[in-house]
CSV table of C-alpha atoms in Angstrom, one decimal:
chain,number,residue,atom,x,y,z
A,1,UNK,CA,-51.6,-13.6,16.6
A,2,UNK,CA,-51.1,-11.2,13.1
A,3,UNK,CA,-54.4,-11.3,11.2
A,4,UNK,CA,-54.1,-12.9,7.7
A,5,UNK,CA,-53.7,-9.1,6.0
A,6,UNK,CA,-50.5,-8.2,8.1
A,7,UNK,CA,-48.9,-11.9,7.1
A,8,UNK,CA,-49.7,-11.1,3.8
A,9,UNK,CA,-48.1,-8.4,3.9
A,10,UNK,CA,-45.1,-9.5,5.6
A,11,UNK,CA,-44.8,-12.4,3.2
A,12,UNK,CA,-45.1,-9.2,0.2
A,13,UNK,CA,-42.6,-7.9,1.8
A,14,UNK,CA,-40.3,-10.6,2.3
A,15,UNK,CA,-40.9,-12.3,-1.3
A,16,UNK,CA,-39.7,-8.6,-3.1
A,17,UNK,CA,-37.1,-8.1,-0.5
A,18,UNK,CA,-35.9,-11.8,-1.9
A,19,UNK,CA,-36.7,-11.2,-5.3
A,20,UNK,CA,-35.0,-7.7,-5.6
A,21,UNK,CA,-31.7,-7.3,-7.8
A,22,UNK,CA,-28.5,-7.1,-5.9
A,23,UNK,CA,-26.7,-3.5,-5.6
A,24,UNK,CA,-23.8,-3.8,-8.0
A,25,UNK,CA,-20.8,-2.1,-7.1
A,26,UNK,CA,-17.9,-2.0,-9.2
A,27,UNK,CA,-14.5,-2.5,-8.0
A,28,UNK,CA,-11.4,-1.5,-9.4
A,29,UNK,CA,-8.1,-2.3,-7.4
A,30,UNK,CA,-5.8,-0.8,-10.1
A,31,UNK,CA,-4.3,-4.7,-10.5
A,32,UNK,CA,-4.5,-7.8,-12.9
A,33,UNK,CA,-5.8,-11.3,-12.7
A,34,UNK,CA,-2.9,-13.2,-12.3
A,35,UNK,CA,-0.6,-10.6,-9.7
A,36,UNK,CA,-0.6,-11.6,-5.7
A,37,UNK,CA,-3.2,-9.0,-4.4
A,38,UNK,CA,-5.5,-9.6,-7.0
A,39,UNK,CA,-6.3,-13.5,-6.8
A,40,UNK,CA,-4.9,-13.7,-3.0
A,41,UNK,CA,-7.0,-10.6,-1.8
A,42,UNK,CA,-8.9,-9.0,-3.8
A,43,UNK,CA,-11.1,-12.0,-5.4
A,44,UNK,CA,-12.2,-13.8,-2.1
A,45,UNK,CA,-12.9,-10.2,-0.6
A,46,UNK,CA,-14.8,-9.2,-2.9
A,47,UNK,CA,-17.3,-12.8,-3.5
A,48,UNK,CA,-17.0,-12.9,0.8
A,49,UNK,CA,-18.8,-9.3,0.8
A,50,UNK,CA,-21.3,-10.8,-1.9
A,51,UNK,CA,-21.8,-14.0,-0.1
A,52,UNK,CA,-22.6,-12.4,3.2
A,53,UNK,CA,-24.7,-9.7,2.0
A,54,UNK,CA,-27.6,-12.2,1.1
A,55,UNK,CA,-27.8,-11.1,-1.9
A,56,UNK,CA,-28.7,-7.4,-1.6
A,57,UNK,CA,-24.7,-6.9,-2.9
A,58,UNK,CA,-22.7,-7.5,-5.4
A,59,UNK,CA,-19.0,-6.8,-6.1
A,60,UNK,CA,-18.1,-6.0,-10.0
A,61,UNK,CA,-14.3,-6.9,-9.5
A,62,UNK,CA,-12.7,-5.1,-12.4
A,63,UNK,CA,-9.0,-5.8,-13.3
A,64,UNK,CA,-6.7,-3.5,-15.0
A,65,UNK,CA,-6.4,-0.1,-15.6
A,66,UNK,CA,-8.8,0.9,-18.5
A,67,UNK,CA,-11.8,2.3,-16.0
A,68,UNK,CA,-9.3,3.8,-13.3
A,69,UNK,CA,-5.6,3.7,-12.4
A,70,UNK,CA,-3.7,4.9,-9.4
A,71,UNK,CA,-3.5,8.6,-10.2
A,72,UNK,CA,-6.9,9.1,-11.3
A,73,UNK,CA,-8.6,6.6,-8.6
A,74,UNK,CA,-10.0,9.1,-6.1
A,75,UNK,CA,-11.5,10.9,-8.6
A,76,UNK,CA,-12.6,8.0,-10.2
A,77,UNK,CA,-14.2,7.0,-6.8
A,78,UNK,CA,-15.6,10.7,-5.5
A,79,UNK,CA,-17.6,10.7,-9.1
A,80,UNK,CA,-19.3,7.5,-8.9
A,81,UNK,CA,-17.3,6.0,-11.6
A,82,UNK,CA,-16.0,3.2,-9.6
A,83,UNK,CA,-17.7,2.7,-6.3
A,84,UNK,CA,-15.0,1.1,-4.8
A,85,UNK,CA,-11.2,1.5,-5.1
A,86,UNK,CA,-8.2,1.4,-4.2
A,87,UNK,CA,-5.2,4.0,-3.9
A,88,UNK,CA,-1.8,5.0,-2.4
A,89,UNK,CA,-2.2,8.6,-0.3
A,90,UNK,CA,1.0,10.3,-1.9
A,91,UNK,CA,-1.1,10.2,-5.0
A,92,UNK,CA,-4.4,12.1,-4.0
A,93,UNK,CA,-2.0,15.6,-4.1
A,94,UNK,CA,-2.5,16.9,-0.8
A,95,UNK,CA,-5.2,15.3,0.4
A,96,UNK,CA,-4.3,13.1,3.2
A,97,UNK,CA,-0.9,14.6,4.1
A,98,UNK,CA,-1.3,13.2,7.9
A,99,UNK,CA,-2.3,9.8,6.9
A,100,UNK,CA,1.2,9.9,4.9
A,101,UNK,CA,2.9,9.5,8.7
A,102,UNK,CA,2.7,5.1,7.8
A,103,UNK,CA,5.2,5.6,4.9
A,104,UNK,CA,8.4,7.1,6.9
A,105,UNK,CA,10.9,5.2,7.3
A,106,UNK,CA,12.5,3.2,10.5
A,107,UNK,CA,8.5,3.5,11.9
A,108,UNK,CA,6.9,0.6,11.1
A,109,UNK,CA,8.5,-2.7,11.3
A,110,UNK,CA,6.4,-4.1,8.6
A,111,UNK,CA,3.0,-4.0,6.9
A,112,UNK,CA,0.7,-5.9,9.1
A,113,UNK,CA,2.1,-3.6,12.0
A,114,UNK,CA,1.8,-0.3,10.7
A,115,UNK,CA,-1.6,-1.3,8.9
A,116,UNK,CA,-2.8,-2.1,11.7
A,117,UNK,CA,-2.1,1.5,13.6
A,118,UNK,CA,-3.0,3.3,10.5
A,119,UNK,CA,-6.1,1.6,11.2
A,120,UNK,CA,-6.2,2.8,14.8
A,121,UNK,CA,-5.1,6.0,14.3
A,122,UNK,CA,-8.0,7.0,11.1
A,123,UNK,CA,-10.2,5.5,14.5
A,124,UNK,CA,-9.1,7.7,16.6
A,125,UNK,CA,-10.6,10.7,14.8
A,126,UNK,CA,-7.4,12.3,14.4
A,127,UNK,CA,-7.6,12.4,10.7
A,128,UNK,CA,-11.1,13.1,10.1
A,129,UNK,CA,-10.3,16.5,8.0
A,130,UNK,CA,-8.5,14.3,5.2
A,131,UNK,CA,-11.5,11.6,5.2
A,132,UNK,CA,-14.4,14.1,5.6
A,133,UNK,CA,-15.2,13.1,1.2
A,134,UNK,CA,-14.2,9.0,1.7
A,135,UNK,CA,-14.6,5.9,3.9
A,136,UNK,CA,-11.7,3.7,4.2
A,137,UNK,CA,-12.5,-0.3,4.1
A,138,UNK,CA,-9.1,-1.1,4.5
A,139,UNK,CA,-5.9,0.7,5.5
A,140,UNK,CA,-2.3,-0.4,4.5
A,141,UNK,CA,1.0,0.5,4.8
A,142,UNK,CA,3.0,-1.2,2.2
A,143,UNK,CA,6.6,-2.9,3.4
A,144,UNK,CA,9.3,-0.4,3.8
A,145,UNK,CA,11.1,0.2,0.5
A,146,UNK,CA,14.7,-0.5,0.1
A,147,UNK,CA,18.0,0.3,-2.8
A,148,UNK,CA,17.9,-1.0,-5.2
A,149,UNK,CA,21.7,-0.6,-7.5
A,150,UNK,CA,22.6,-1.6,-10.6
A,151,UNK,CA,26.6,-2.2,-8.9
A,152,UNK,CA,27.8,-1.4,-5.6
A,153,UNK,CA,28.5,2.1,-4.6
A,154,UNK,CA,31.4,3.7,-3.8
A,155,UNK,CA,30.9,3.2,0.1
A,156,UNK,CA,28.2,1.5,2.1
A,157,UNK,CA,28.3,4.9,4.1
A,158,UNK,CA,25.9,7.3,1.8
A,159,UNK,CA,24.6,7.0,-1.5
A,160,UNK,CA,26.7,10.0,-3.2
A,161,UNK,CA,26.9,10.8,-6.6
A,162,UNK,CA,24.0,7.7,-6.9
A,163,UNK,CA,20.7,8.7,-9.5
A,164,UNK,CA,17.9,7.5,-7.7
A,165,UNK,CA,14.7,7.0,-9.3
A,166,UNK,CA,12.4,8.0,-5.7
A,167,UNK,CA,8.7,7.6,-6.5
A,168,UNK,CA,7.6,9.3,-3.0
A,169,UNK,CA,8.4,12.5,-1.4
A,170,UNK,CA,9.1,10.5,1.5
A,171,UNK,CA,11.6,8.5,-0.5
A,172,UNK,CA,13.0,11.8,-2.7
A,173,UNK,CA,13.8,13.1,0.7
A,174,UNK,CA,15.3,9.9,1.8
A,175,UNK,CA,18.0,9.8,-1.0
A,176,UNK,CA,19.0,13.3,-0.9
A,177,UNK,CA,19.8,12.6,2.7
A,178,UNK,CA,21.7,10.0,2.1
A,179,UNK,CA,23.7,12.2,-0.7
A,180,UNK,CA,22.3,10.5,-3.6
A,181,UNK,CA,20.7,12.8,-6.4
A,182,UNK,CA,16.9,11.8,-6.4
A,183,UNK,CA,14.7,11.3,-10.2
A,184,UNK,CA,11.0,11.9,-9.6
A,185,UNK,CA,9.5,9.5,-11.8
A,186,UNK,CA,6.8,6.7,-11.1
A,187,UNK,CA,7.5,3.1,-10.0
A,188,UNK,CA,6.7,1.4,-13.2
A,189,UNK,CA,9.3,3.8,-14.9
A,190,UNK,CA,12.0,2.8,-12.7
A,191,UNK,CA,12.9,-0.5,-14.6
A,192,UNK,CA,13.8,1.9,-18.4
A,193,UNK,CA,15.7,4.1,-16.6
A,194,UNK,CA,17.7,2.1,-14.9
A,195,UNK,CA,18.3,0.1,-18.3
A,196,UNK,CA,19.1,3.4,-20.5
A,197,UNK,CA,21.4,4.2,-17.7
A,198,UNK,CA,19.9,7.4,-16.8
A,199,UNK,CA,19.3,5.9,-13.2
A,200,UNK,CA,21.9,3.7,-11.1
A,201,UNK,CA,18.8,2.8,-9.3
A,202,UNK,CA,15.5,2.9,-7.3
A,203,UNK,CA,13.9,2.8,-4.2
A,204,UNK,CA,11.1,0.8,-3.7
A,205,UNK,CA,9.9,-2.8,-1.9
A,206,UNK,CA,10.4,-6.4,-2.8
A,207,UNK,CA,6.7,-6.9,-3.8
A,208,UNK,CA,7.8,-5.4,-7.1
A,209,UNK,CA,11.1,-7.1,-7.9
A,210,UNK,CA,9.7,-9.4,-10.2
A,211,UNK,CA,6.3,-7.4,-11.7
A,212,UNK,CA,8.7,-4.6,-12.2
A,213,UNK,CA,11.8,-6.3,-13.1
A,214,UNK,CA,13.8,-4.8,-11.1
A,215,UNK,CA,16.2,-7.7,-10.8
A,216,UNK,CA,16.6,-7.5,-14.6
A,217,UNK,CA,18.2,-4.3,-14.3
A,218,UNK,CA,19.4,-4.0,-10.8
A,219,UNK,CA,21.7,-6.3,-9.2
A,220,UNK,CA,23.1,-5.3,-5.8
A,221,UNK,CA,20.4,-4.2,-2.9
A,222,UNK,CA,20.8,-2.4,0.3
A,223,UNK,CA,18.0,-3.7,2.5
A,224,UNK,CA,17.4,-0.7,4.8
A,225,UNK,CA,14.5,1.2,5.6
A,226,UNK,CA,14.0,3.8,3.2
A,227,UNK,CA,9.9,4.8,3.6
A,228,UNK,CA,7.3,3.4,1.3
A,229,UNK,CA,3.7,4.5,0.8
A,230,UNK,CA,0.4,3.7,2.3
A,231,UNK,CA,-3.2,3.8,1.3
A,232,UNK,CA,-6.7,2.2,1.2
A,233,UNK,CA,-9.3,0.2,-0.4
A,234,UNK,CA,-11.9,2.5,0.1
A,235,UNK,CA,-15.9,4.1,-1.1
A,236,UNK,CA,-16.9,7.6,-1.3
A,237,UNK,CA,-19.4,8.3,1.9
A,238,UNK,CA,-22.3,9.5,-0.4
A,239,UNK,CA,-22.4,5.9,-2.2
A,240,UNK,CA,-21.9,3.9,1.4
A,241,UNK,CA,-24.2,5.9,3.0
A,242,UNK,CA,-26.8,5.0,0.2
A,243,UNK,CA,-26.4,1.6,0.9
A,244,UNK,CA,-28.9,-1.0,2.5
A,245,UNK,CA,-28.5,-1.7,6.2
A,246,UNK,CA,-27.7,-5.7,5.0
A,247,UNK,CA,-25.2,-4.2,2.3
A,248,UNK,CA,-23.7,-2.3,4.8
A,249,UNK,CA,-23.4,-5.0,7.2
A,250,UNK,CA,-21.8,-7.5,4.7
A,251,UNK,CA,-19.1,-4.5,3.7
A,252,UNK,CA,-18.7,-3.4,7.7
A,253,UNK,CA,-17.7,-7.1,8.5
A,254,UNK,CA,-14.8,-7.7,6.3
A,255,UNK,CA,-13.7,-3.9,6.2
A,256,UNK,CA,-11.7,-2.5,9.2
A,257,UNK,CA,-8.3,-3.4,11.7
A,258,UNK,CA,-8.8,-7.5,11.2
A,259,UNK,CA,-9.0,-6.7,7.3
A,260,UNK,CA,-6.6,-4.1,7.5
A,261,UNK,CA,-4.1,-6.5,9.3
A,262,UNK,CA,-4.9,-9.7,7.0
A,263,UNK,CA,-3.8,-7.1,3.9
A,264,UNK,CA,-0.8,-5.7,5.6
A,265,UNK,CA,0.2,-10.0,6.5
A,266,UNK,CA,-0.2,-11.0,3.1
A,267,UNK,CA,1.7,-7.7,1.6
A,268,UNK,CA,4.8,-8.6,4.1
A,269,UNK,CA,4.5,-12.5,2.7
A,270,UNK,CA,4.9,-11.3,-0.4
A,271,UNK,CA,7.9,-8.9,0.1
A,272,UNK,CA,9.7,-11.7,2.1
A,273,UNK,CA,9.0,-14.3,-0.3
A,274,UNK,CA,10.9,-12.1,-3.0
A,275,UNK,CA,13.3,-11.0,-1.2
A,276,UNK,CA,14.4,-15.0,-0.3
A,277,UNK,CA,14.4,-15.7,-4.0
A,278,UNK,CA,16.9,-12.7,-4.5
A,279,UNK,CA,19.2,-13.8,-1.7
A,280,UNK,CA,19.3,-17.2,-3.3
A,281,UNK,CA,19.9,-16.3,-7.0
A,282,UNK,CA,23.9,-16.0,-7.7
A,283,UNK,CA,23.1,-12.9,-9.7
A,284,UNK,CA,22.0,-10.4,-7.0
A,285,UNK,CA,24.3,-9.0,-4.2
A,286,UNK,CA,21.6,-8.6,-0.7
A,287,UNK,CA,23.0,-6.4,2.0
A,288,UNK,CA,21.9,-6.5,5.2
A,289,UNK,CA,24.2,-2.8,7.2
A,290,UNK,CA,26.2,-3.7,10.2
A,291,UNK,CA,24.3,-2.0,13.3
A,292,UNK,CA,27.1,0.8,13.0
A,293,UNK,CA,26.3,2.2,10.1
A,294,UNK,CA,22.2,1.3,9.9
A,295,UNK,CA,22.7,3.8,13.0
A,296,UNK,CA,24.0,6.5,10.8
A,297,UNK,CA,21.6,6.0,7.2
A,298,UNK,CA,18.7,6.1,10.7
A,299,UNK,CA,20.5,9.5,11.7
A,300,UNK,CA,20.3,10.7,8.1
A,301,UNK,CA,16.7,9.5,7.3
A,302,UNK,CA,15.6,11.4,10.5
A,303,UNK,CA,16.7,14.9,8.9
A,304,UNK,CA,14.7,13.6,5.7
A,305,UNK,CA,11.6,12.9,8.5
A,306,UNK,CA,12.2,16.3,9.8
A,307,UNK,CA,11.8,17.8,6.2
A,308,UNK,CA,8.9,16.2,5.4
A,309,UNK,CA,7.4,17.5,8.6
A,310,UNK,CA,7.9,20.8,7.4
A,311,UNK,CA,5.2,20.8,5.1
A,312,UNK,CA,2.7,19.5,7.5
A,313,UNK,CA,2.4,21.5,10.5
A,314,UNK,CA,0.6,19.6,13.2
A,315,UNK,CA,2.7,16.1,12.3
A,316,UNK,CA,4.9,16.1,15.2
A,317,UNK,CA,1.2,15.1,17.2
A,318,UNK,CA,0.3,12.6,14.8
A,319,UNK,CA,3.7,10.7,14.4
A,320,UNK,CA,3.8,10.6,18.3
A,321,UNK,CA,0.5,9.3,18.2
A,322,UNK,CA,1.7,6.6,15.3
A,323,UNK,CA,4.2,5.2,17.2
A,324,UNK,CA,2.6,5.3,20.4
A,325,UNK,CA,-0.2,2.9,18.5
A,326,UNK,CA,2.9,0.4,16.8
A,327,UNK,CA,4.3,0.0,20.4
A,328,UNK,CA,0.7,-1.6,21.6
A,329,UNK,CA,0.5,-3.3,18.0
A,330,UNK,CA,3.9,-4.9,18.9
A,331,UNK,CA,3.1,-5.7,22.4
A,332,UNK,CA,0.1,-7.2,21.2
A,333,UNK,CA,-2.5,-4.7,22.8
């Protein structure tokens, strides 16, 4: 039986533990109220993280881009600007080279897939050099990219004498290949150049056909494989570490492969969704290759893969590794 000092101590204890103000974290996913991620992810993530930290935690969701944007995000997040964030890998210059292996293309079948062995393969430990500053909550591997013309080209057999806008390396790589004439510029610019005429086109995933009205200016799509880009919603290790054990808890049970897998699911909804609405609309030509010549653009991207590589010794390992994780991810290991 506890003597009436130590239960009033305990009940001290409990009454300030109770009484204390919530950690506030502020979150900034680089999107608006109003776009999918944002009010189908984002918003019951972050008041589910609140809710089950019992109220040692609470998540400042921050829309726009005004505190942090996509460039600046990892910098943004290392400083203790924003304590959590999210952000592609391609734009954290050379960073997280490795973890770039989810954005080739003809890997990944979609985004809850290859999420899902990103996931595995950051557990594995075989890209703890490029995470030794940040903590991943969730992983993602965005759908796969595809062209996007303003008219059909020449052939259906290469992309020549095509100006590509190619936000990636990956995807730079993966119209040169295919004997177009790549323009590095960033997603959101590919909608004026395609209208001024100083693209014929682009290279990126249904999820922004409509938010970056690409179907305003481009009306004929070839829906192959053509990479994409991956990244994560993710803390700096100093401010996670700093955490309470309850905070921690609340952010450890929605973080990880299930949440990695319910982002990567709802991306691929989205993507699908979009690209039914432009099969449907009498404006927009959608080609799907004949298994013939998907077999040669997969010939072509591979030398575009094989490039890549070059500036990343030590890939081969990790791509093997990759795709040795998608085939249990497919079989349903």
């Amino acid at each position: 039986m506890k003597s009436p000092l130590i239960a009033a101590g305990l009940l001290a204890a409990a009454i300030q533990t109770a009484s204390a103000d919530p950690t506030v974290l502020r979150f900034v996913p680089g999107q608006s109220p109003g776009t999918f991620a944002y009010d189908d992810f984002y918003v019951p993530w972050s008041k589910k993280i609140g809710d089950d930290s019992h109220g040692t935690l609470s998540i400042d969701l921050r829309g726009g881009t005004s505190i942090a944007n996509i460039t600046n995000m990892y910098d943004r997040v290392m400083g203790d600007v924003v304590q959590i964030g999210f952000v592609l890998f391609n734009y954290v210059q050379g960073k997280f080279p490795f973890s770039e292996v989810a954005a080739l293309p003809n890997t990944a079948p979609d985004a809850e897939q290859g999420s899902v062995a990103l996931w595995r393969l950051y557990q594995s430990g075989a890209l703890n050099a490029e995470f030794d500053q940040a903590k991943p909550l969730v992983v993602l591997a965005l759908p796969q990219s595809l062209v996007h013309l303003r008219a059909a080209p020449k052939s259906l057999k290469d992309l020549t004498g095509e100006k590509i806008v190619a936000p990636t390396q990956m995807t730079a790589l993966a119209a040169k290949y295919m004997g177009a004439q790549p323009i590095t510029l960033s997603s959101p610019e590919a909608y004026e150049a395609i209208n001024r005429g100083t693209a014929d086109g682009t290279i990126l995933s249904w999820n922004v056909y409509f938010s970056f009205k690409i179907g305003e200016v481009a009306h004929y799509h070839i829906d192959q494989s053509m990479g994409t880009a991956a990244g994560m919603i993710f803390m700096s290790k100093k401010v996670y570490d700093g955490l309470a054990p309850e905070a921690k808890k609340a952010i450890d049970e929605n973080s990880g492969e299930a949440a990695s897998r319910t982002f990567g699911k709802w991306w691929d909804g989205d993507n699908n969704k979009n690209r039914e609405i432009a099969k449907k609309d009498t404006k927009q030509t959608v080609v799907t290759l004949d298994p013939e010549t998907k077999a040669a653009w997969a010939q072509r991207l591979n030398g575009a893969i094989a490039e890549w590589s070059q500036s990343r010794p030590g890939i081969d390992n990790i791509l093997a590794q990759y795709r040795r994780l998608l085939a249990d991810v497919a079989a349903g290991k």
